[in-house]
């Protein structure tokens, strides 16, 4: 397990001591360095003292909820977030993704599954061996090694999944992909809620398109999914 986790620091934020203890125990055995916090202010203080490599964050925290904690952490710097929610309400999941969570898990959940999700998200933060060349098209540039992206020279503030999605589309211009294919290729999952892909496409459009309501680059292919069009001119 050590080879997969590389001793990464994970901050577990949950006001339920039992959940926090179980999750922390599984992560610890998987080789992670684990910090725990029971509420939002404590989470922010612990993150400031030791910036985590990833945060497992309960949505329903007392006082300051998980969405606000996520927003405040993101002001300080990019950090992967897996959101925990006790409710299966799709609105809660969408809200977490809109704030920039990289993944979510609905309670009750398997701790083993959560560890796999943590490993998956952290794996995506490390440049792949084949991802060394800079990608560019239509004024967009992506440097996978430095994990930096820009539009017309201005740096883009992308989450981990937004970055990976843009890089994948730039590698395959003109090719249409279904949401299932994007989930498998970008997220590395053979299962999951496909609305995750939909939300990330919408968020990415908001950052790379001049008019997100009329996208020129990330096109919807009706009945299929999405396609990156690099040469759609000045329409």
GROMACS .gro file of N, CA, C and O in nm, residues 99-187:
model
  356
   99UNK      N    1  -1.905   2.308  -0.641
   99UNK     CA    2  -1.808   2.380  -0.557
   99UNK      C    3  -1.666   2.339  -0.593
   99UNK      O    4  -1.570   2.411  -0.567
  100UNK      N    5  -1.653   2.223  -0.656
  100UNK     CA    6  -1.521   2.180  -0.699
  100UNK      C    7  -1.473   2.051  -0.636
  100UNK      O    8  -1.355   2.016  -0.648
  101UNK      N    9  -1.564   1.977  -0.569
  101UNK     CA   10  -1.523   1.847  -0.516
  101UNK      C   11  -1.484   1.756  -0.633
  101UNK      O   12  -1.544   1.761  -0.740
  102UNK      N   13  -1.381   1.676  -0.613
  102UNK     CA   14  -1.331   1.589  -0.719
  102UNK      C   15  -1.407   1.457  -0.724
  102UNK      O   16  -1.405   1.387  -0.824
  103UNK      N   17  -1.474   1.424  -0.614
  103UNK     CA   18  -1.551   1.301  -0.608
  103UNK      C   19  -1.645   1.312  -0.488
  103UNK      O   20  -1.630   1.402  -0.404
  104UNK      N   21  -1.741   1.223  -0.480
  104UNK     CA   22  -1.827   1.218  -0.362
  104UNK      C   23  -1.862   1.073  -0.333
  104UNK      O   24  -1.860   0.989  -0.423
  105UNK      N   25  -1.890   1.044  -0.207
  105UNK     CA   26  -1.932   0.911  -0.164
  105UNK      C   27  -2.053   0.930  -0.075
  105UNK      O   28  -2.053   1.015   0.015
  106UNK      N   29  -2.159   0.852  -0.101
  106UNK     CA   30  -2.282   0.865  -0.024
  106UNK      C   31  -2.282   0.766   0.092
  106UNK      O   32  -2.256   0.647   0.073
  107UNK      N   33  -2.310   0.816   0.213
  107UNK     CA   34  -2.322   0.729   0.330
  107UNK      C   35  -2.453   0.650   0.322
  107UNK      O   36  -2.555   0.705   0.279
  108UNK      N   37  -2.455   0.525   0.370
  108UNK     CA   38  -2.339   0.448   0.419
  108UNK      C   39  -2.252   0.403   0.301
  108UNK      O   40  -2.302   0.380   0.192
  109UNK      N   41  -2.123   0.391   0.327
  109UNK     CA   42  -2.030   0.354   0.222
  109UNK      C   43  -1.932   0.251   0.273
  109UNK      O   44  -1.915   0.232   0.394
  110UNK      N   45  -1.866   0.183   0.181
  110UNK     CA   46  -1.762   0.088   0.216
  110UNK      C   47  -1.631   0.163   0.237
  110UNK      O   48  -1.586   0.234   0.146
  111UNK      N   49  -1.568   0.150   0.353
  111UNK     CA   50  -1.438   0.216   0.374
  111UNK      C   51  -1.334   0.174   0.271
  111UNK      O   52  -1.251   0.254   0.229
  112UNK      N   53  -1.342   0.048   0.228
  112UNK     CA   54  -1.248   0.002   0.125
  112UNK      C   55  -1.269   0.078  -0.005
  112UNK      O   56  -1.174   0.114  -0.075
  113UNK      N   57  -1.396   0.100  -0.040
  113UNK     CA   58  -1.425   0.177  -0.162
  113UNK      C   59  -1.372   0.319  -0.150
  113UNK      O   60  -1.316   0.375  -0.245
  114UNK      N   61  -1.388   0.378  -0.031
  114UNK     CA   62  -1.338   0.514  -0.011
  114UNK      C   63  -1.186   0.520  -0.029
  114UNK      O   64  -1.134   0.613  -0.091
  115UNK      N   65  -1.116   0.421   0.023
  115UNK     CA   66  -0.970   0.417   0.006
  115UNK      C   67  -0.935   0.409  -0.143
  115UNK      O   68  -0.843   0.477  -0.190
  116UNK      N   69  -1.010   0.330  -0.219
  116UNK     CA   70  -0.986   0.319  -0.363
  116UNK      C   71  -1.011   0.453  -0.431
  116UNK      O   72  -0.937   0.492  -0.524
  117UNK      N   73  -1.115   0.524  -0.386
  117UNK     CA   74  -1.144   0.655  -0.444
  117UNK      C   75  -1.030   0.753  -0.413
  117UNK      O   76  -0.991   0.833  -0.498
  118UNK      N   77  -0.981   0.748  -0.290
  118UNK     CA   78  -0.869   0.835  -0.251
  118UNK      C   79  -0.748   0.805  -0.339
  118UNK      O   80  -0.683   0.897  -0.392
  119UNK      N   81  -0.717   0.677  -0.357
  119UNK     CA   82  -0.603   0.639  -0.440
  119UNK      C   83  -0.622   0.687  -0.583
  119UNK      O   84  -0.528   0.735  -0.648
  120UNK      N   85  -0.746   0.676  -0.634
  120UNK     CA   86  -0.775   0.717  -0.771
  120UNK      C   87  -0.754   0.867  -0.790
  120UNK      O   88  -0.691   0.911  -0.887
  121UNK      N   89  -0.806   0.947  -0.695
  121UNK     CA   90  -0.792   1.092  -0.707
  121UNK      C   91  -0.646   1.134  -0.695
  121UNK      O   92  -0.597   1.216  -0.774
  122UNK      N   93  -0.573   1.077  -0.599
  122UNK     CA   94  -0.433   1.113  -0.582
  122UNK      C   95  -0.348   1.070  -0.701
  122UNK      O   96  -0.255   1.140  -0.740
  123UNK      N   97  -0.382   0.956  -0.760
  123UNK     CA   98  -0.309   0.910  -0.877
  123UNK      C   99  -0.320   1.013  -0.989
  123UNK      O  100  -0.227   1.035  -1.065
  124UNK      N  101  -0.436   1.078  -0.999
  124UNK     CA  102  -0.459   1.176  -1.104
  124UNK      C  103  -0.382   1.306  -1.080
  124UNK      O  104  -0.368   1.387  -1.171
  125UNK      N  105  -0.335   1.327  -0.958
  125UNK     CA  106  -0.261   1.450  -0.931
  125UNK      C  107  -0.115   1.439  -0.973
  125UNK      O  108  -0.045   1.539  -0.979
  126UNK      N  109  -0.071   1.316  -1.002
  126UNK     CA  110   0.068   1.294  -1.040
  126UNK      C  111   0.077   1.281  -1.191
  126UNK      O  112   0.001   1.205  -1.251
  127UNK      N  113   0.168   1.350  -1.255
  127UNK     CA  114   0.181   1.339  -1.400
  127UNK      C  115   0.210   1.196  -1.441
  127UNK      O  116   0.295   1.129  -1.381
  128UNK      N  117   0.139   1.150  -1.542
  128UNK     CA  118   0.165   1.016  -1.595
  128UNK      C  119   0.294   1.020  -1.676
  128UNK      O  120   0.331   1.123  -1.732
  129UNK      N  121   0.365   0.907  -1.684
  129UNK     CA  122   0.493   0.904  -1.756
  129UNK      C  123   0.481   0.951  -1.901
  129UNK      O  124   0.573   1.010  -1.956
  130UNK      N  125   0.364   0.925  -1.965
  130UNK     CA  126   0.349   0.961  -2.106
  130UNK      C  127   0.299   1.103  -2.124
  130UNK      O  128   0.282   1.149  -2.235
  131UNK      N  129   0.276   1.175  -2.012
  131UNK     CA  130   0.213   1.307  -2.021
  131UNK      C  131   0.316   1.418  -2.010
  131UNK      O  132   0.305   1.507  -1.925
  132UNK      N  133   0.418   1.412  -2.092
  132UNK     CA  134   0.526   1.510  -2.079
  132UNK      C  135   0.514   1.626  -2.177
  132UNK      O  136   0.559   1.735  -2.149
  133UNK      N  137   0.457   1.601  -2.297
  133UNK     CA  138   0.451   1.706  -2.398
  133UNK      C  139   0.341   1.806  -2.372
  133UNK      O  140   0.233   1.771  -2.323
  134UNK      N  141   0.367   1.933  -2.405
  134UNK     CA  142   0.264   2.037  -2.391
  134UNK      C  143   0.160   2.021  -2.502
  134UNK      O  144   0.193   1.997  -2.618
  135UNK      N  145   0.035   2.034  -2.464
  135UNK     CA  146  -0.076   2.024  -2.558
  135UNK      C  147  -0.128   2.164  -2.588
  135UNK      O  148  -0.138   2.247  -2.497
  136UNK      N  149  -0.161   2.190  -2.713
  136UNK     CA  150  -0.214   2.322  -2.745
  136UNK      C  151  -0.310   2.315  -2.862
  136UNK      O  152  -0.290   2.238  -2.955
  137UNK      N  153  -0.415   2.398  -2.856
  137UNK     CA  154  -0.513   2.408  -2.963
  137UNK      C  155  -0.607   2.524  -2.931
  137UNK      O  156  -0.642   2.545  -2.814
  138UNK      N  157  -0.644   2.598  -3.034
  138UNK     CA  158  -0.745   2.702  -3.022
  138UNK      C  159  -0.716   2.802  -2.910
  138UNK      O  160  -0.807   2.846  -2.839
  139UNK      N  161  -0.588   2.836  -2.891
  139UNK     CA  162  -0.551   2.932  -2.788
  139UNK      C  163  -0.539   2.871  -2.650
  139UNK      O  164  -0.505   2.940  -2.553
  140UNK      N  165  -0.566   2.741  -2.637
  140UNK     CA  166  -0.554   2.671  -2.509
  140UNK      C  167  -0.423   2.594  -2.506
  140UNK      O  168  -0.384   2.530  -2.604
  141UNK      N  169  -0.353   2.601  -2.394
  141UNK     CA  170  -0.232   2.522  -2.375
  141UNK      C  171  -0.240   2.447  -2.242
  141UNK      O  172  -0.287   2.503  -2.141
  142UNK      N  173  -0.195   2.324  -2.243
  142UNK     CA  174  -0.194   2.240  -2.123
  142UNK      C  175  -0.056   2.178  -2.109
  142UNK      O  176  -0.007   2.114  -2.204
  143UNK      N  177   0.004   2.195  -1.994
  143UNK     CA  178   0.133   2.135  -1.962
  143UNK      C  179   0.110   2.026  -1.858
  143UNK      O  180   0.100   2.055  -1.738
  144UNK      N  181   0.097   1.899  -1.900
  144UNK     CA  182   0.065   1.792  -1.805
  144UNK      C  183   0.171   1.774  -1.697
  144UNK      O  184   0.137   1.742  -1.582
  145UNK      N  185   0.298   1.794  -1.731
  145UNK     CA  186   0.405   1.773  -1.633
  145UNK      C  187   0.396   1.875  -1.520
  145UNK      O  188   0.411   1.842  -1.402
  146UNK      N  189   0.368   2.002  -1.554
  146UNK     CA  190   0.357   2.107  -1.453
  146UNK      C  191   0.214   2.120  -1.401
  146UNK      O  192   0.190   2.192  -1.304
  147UNK      N  193   0.121   2.050  -1.467
  147UNK     CA  194  -0.022   2.058  -1.435
  147UNK      C  195  -0.067   2.205  -1.436
  147UNK      O  196  -0.129   2.254  -1.342
  148UNK      N  197  -0.037   2.273  -1.546
  148UNK     CA  198  -0.079   2.411  -1.565
  148UNK      C  199  -0.150   2.422  -1.699
  148UNK      O  200  -0.111   2.359  -1.798
  149UNK      N  201  -0.254   2.504  -1.701
  149UNK     CA  202  -0.330   2.527  -1.824
  149UNK      C  203  -0.352   2.676  -1.841
  149UNK      O  204  -0.362   2.751  -1.744
  150UNK      N  205  -0.360   2.720  -1.968
  150UNK     CA  206  -0.378   2.863  -1.996
  150UNK      C  207  -0.466   2.880  -2.119
  150UNK      O  208  -0.475   2.792  -2.206
  151UNK      N  209  -0.532   2.995  -2.124
  151UNK     CA  210  -0.611   3.034  -2.241
  151UNK      C  211  -0.558   3.169  -2.289
  151UNK      O  212  -0.558   3.266  -2.212
  152UNK      N  213  -0.509   3.171  -2.411
  152UNK     CA  214  -0.449   3.293  -2.468
  152UNK      C  215  -0.344   3.353  -2.374
  152UNK      O  216  -0.335   3.475  -2.356
  153UNK      N  217  -0.267   3.266  -2.310
  153UNK     CA  218  -0.159   3.309  -2.223
  153UNK      C  219  -0.198   3.335  -2.079
  153UNK      O  220  -0.112   3.351  -1.993
  154UNK      N  221  -0.329   3.341  -2.050
  154UNK     CA  222  -0.375   3.366  -1.913
  154UNK      C  223  -0.401   3.232  -1.843
  154UNK      O  224  -0.476   3.148  -1.896
  155UNK      N  225  -0.339   3.213  -1.727
  155UNK     CA  226  -0.351   3.085  -1.658
  155UNK      C  227  -0.495   3.059  -1.614
  155UNK      O  228  -0.565   3.149  -1.567
  156UNK      N  229  -0.537   2.933  -1.629
  156UNK     CA  230  -0.671   2.891  -1.590
  156UNK      C  231  -0.666   2.825  -1.452
  156UNK      O  232  -0.576   2.746  -1.424
  157UNK      N  233  -0.763   2.857  -1.368
  157UNK     CA  234  -0.773   2.795  -1.235
  157UNK      C  235  -0.865   2.674  -1.248
  157UNK      O  236  -0.987   2.685  -1.240
  158UNK      N  237  -0.805   2.558  -1.270
  158UNK     CA  238  -0.881   2.435  -1.290
  158UNK      C  239  -0.865   2.341  -1.171
  158UNK      O  240  -0.757   2.333  -1.112
  159UNK      N  241  -0.971   2.268  -1.139
  159UNK     CA  242  -0.959   2.161  -1.041
  159UNK      C  243  -0.887   2.043  -1.108
  159UNK      O  244  -0.864   2.042  -1.229
  160UNK      N  245  -0.852   1.944  -1.029
  160UNK     CA  246  -0.780   1.828  -1.081
  160UNK      C  247  -0.858   1.761  -1.193
  160UNK      O  248  -0.804   1.733  -1.301
  161UNK      N  249  -0.987   1.737  -1.173
  161UNK     CA  250  -1.066   1.668  -1.274
  161UNK      C  251  -1.089   1.755  -1.396
  161UNK      O  252  -1.092   1.706  -1.509
  162UNK      N  253  -1.108   1.886  -1.377
  162UNK     CA  254  -1.123   1.976  -1.491
  162UNK      C  255  -0.997   1.975  -1.576
  162UNK      O  256  -1.003   1.971  -1.700
  163UNK      N  257  -0.882   1.978  -1.511
  163UNK     CA  258  -0.754   1.973  -1.582
  163UNK      C  259  -0.742   1.844  -1.663
  163UNK      O  260  -0.707   1.845  -1.781
  164UNK      N  261  -0.771   1.732  -1.597
  164UNK     CA  262  -0.759   1.603  -1.665
  164UNK      C  263  -0.855   1.592  -1.782
  164UNK      O  264  -0.822   1.536  -1.887
  165UNK      N  265  -0.976   1.646  -1.764
  165UNK     CA  266  -1.075   1.642  -1.871
  165UNK      C  267  -1.029   1.724  -1.991
  165UNK      O  268  -1.036   1.679  -2.106
  166UNK      N  269  -0.978   1.845  -1.966
  166UNK     CA  270  -0.930   1.930  -2.074
  166UNK      C  271  -0.811   1.864  -2.145
  166UNK      O  272  -0.804   1.863  -2.269
  167UNK      N  273  -0.718   1.810  -2.068
  167UNK     CA  274  -0.601   1.745  -2.128
  167UNK      C  275  -0.643   1.627  -2.215
  167UNK      O  276  -0.590   1.608  -2.326
  168UNK      N  277  -0.738   1.548  -2.167
  168UNK     CA  278  -0.783   1.432  -2.244
  168UNK      C  279  -0.848   1.477  -2.375
  168UNK      O  280  -0.820   1.420  -2.483
  169UNK      N  281  -0.933   1.579  -2.369
  169UNK     CA  282  -1.000   1.627  -2.490
  169UNK      C  283  -0.899   1.685  -2.589
  169UNK      O  284  -0.911   1.664  -2.710
  170UNK      N  285  -0.799   1.756  -2.538
  170UNK     CA  286  -0.698   1.813  -2.627
  170UNK      C  287  -0.615   1.703  -2.696
  170UNK      O  288  -0.565   1.723  -2.807
  171UNK      N  289  -0.599   1.589  -2.628
  171UNK     CA  290  -0.524   1.479  -2.689
  171UNK      C  291  -0.603   1.411  -2.800
  171UNK      O  292  -0.546   1.338  -2.882
  172UNK      N  293  -0.736   1.431  -2.800
  172UNK     CA  294  -0.821   1.361  -2.897
  172UNK      C  295  -0.915   1.459  -2.967
  172UNK      O  296  -1.037   1.447  -2.960
  173UNK      N  297  -0.859   1.559  -3.035
  173UNK     CA  298  -0.945   1.658  -3.102
  173UNK      C  299  -1.032   1.594  -3.210
  173UNK      O  300  -0.987   1.504  -3.282
  174UNK      N  301  -1.157   1.639  -3.218
  174UNK     CA  302  -1.248   1.592  -3.321
  174UNK      C  303  -1.312   1.457  -3.294
  174UNK      O  304  -1.395   1.411  -3.370
  175UNK      N  305  -1.274   1.394  -3.182
  175UNK     CA  306  -1.328   1.261  -3.150
  175UNK      C  307  -1.438   1.273  -3.045
  175UNK      O  308  -1.418   1.337  -2.942
  176UNK      N  309  -1.552   1.212  -3.072
  176UNK     CA  310  -1.664   1.219  -2.979
  176UNK      C  311  -1.653   1.107  -2.875
  176UNK      O  312  -1.620   0.993  -2.909
  177UNK      N  313  -1.679   1.142  -2.750
  177UNK     CA  314  -1.675   1.045  -2.641
  177UNK      C  315  -1.806   1.048  -2.564
  177UNK      O  316  -1.860   1.157  -2.537
  178UNK      N  317  -1.855   0.931  -2.526
  178UNK     CA  318  -1.972   0.925  -2.440
  178UNK      C  319  -1.933   0.959  -2.297
  178UNK      O  320  -1.814   0.960  -2.263
  179UNK      N  321  -2.032   0.987  -2.215
  179UNK     CA  322  -2.002   1.017  -2.074
  179UNK      C  323  -1.940   0.894  -2.006
  179UNK      O  324  -1.853   0.908  -1.920
  180UNK      N  325  -1.986   0.774  -2.045
  180UNK     CA  326  -1.928   0.652  -1.988
  180UNK      C  327  -1.780   0.641  -2.023
  180UNK      O  328  -1.698   0.604  -1.938
  181UNK      N  329  -1.746   0.673  -2.147
  181UNK     CA  330  -1.605   0.667  -2.189
  181UNK      C  331  -1.521   0.771  -2.116
  181UNK      O  332  -1.408   0.743  -2.073
  182UNK      N  333  -1.576   0.891  -2.100
  182UNK     CA  334  -1.501   0.996  -2.029
  182UNK      C  335  -1.482   0.957  -1.882
  182UNK      O  336  -1.375   0.981  -1.826
  183UNK      N  337  -1.584   0.898  -1.822
  183UNK     CA  338  -1.570   0.857  -1.682
  183UNK      C  339  -1.460   0.751  -1.669
  183UNK      O  340  -1.379   0.754  -1.575
  184UNK      N  341  -1.454   0.661  -1.765
  184UNK     CA  342  -1.353   0.556  -1.758
  184UNK      C  343  -1.214   0.611  -1.786
  184UNK      O  344  -1.117   0.578  -1.717
  185UNK      N  345  -1.201   0.697  -1.889
  185UNK     CA  346  -1.070   0.746  -1.931
  185UNK      C  347  -1.015   0.857  -1.842
  185UNK      O  348  -0.894   0.865  -1.820
  186UNK      N  349  -1.103   0.946  -1.794
  186UNK     CA  350  -1.057   1.062  -1.716
  186UNK      C  351  -1.061   1.033  -1.566
  186UNK      O  352  -0.968   1.068  -1.493
  187UNK      N  353  -1.169   0.969  -1.522
  187UNK     CA  354  -1.181   0.941  -1.378
  187UNK      C  355  -1.120   0.806  -1.341
  187UNK      O  356  -1.089   0.783  -1.225
   0.00000   0.00000   0.00000
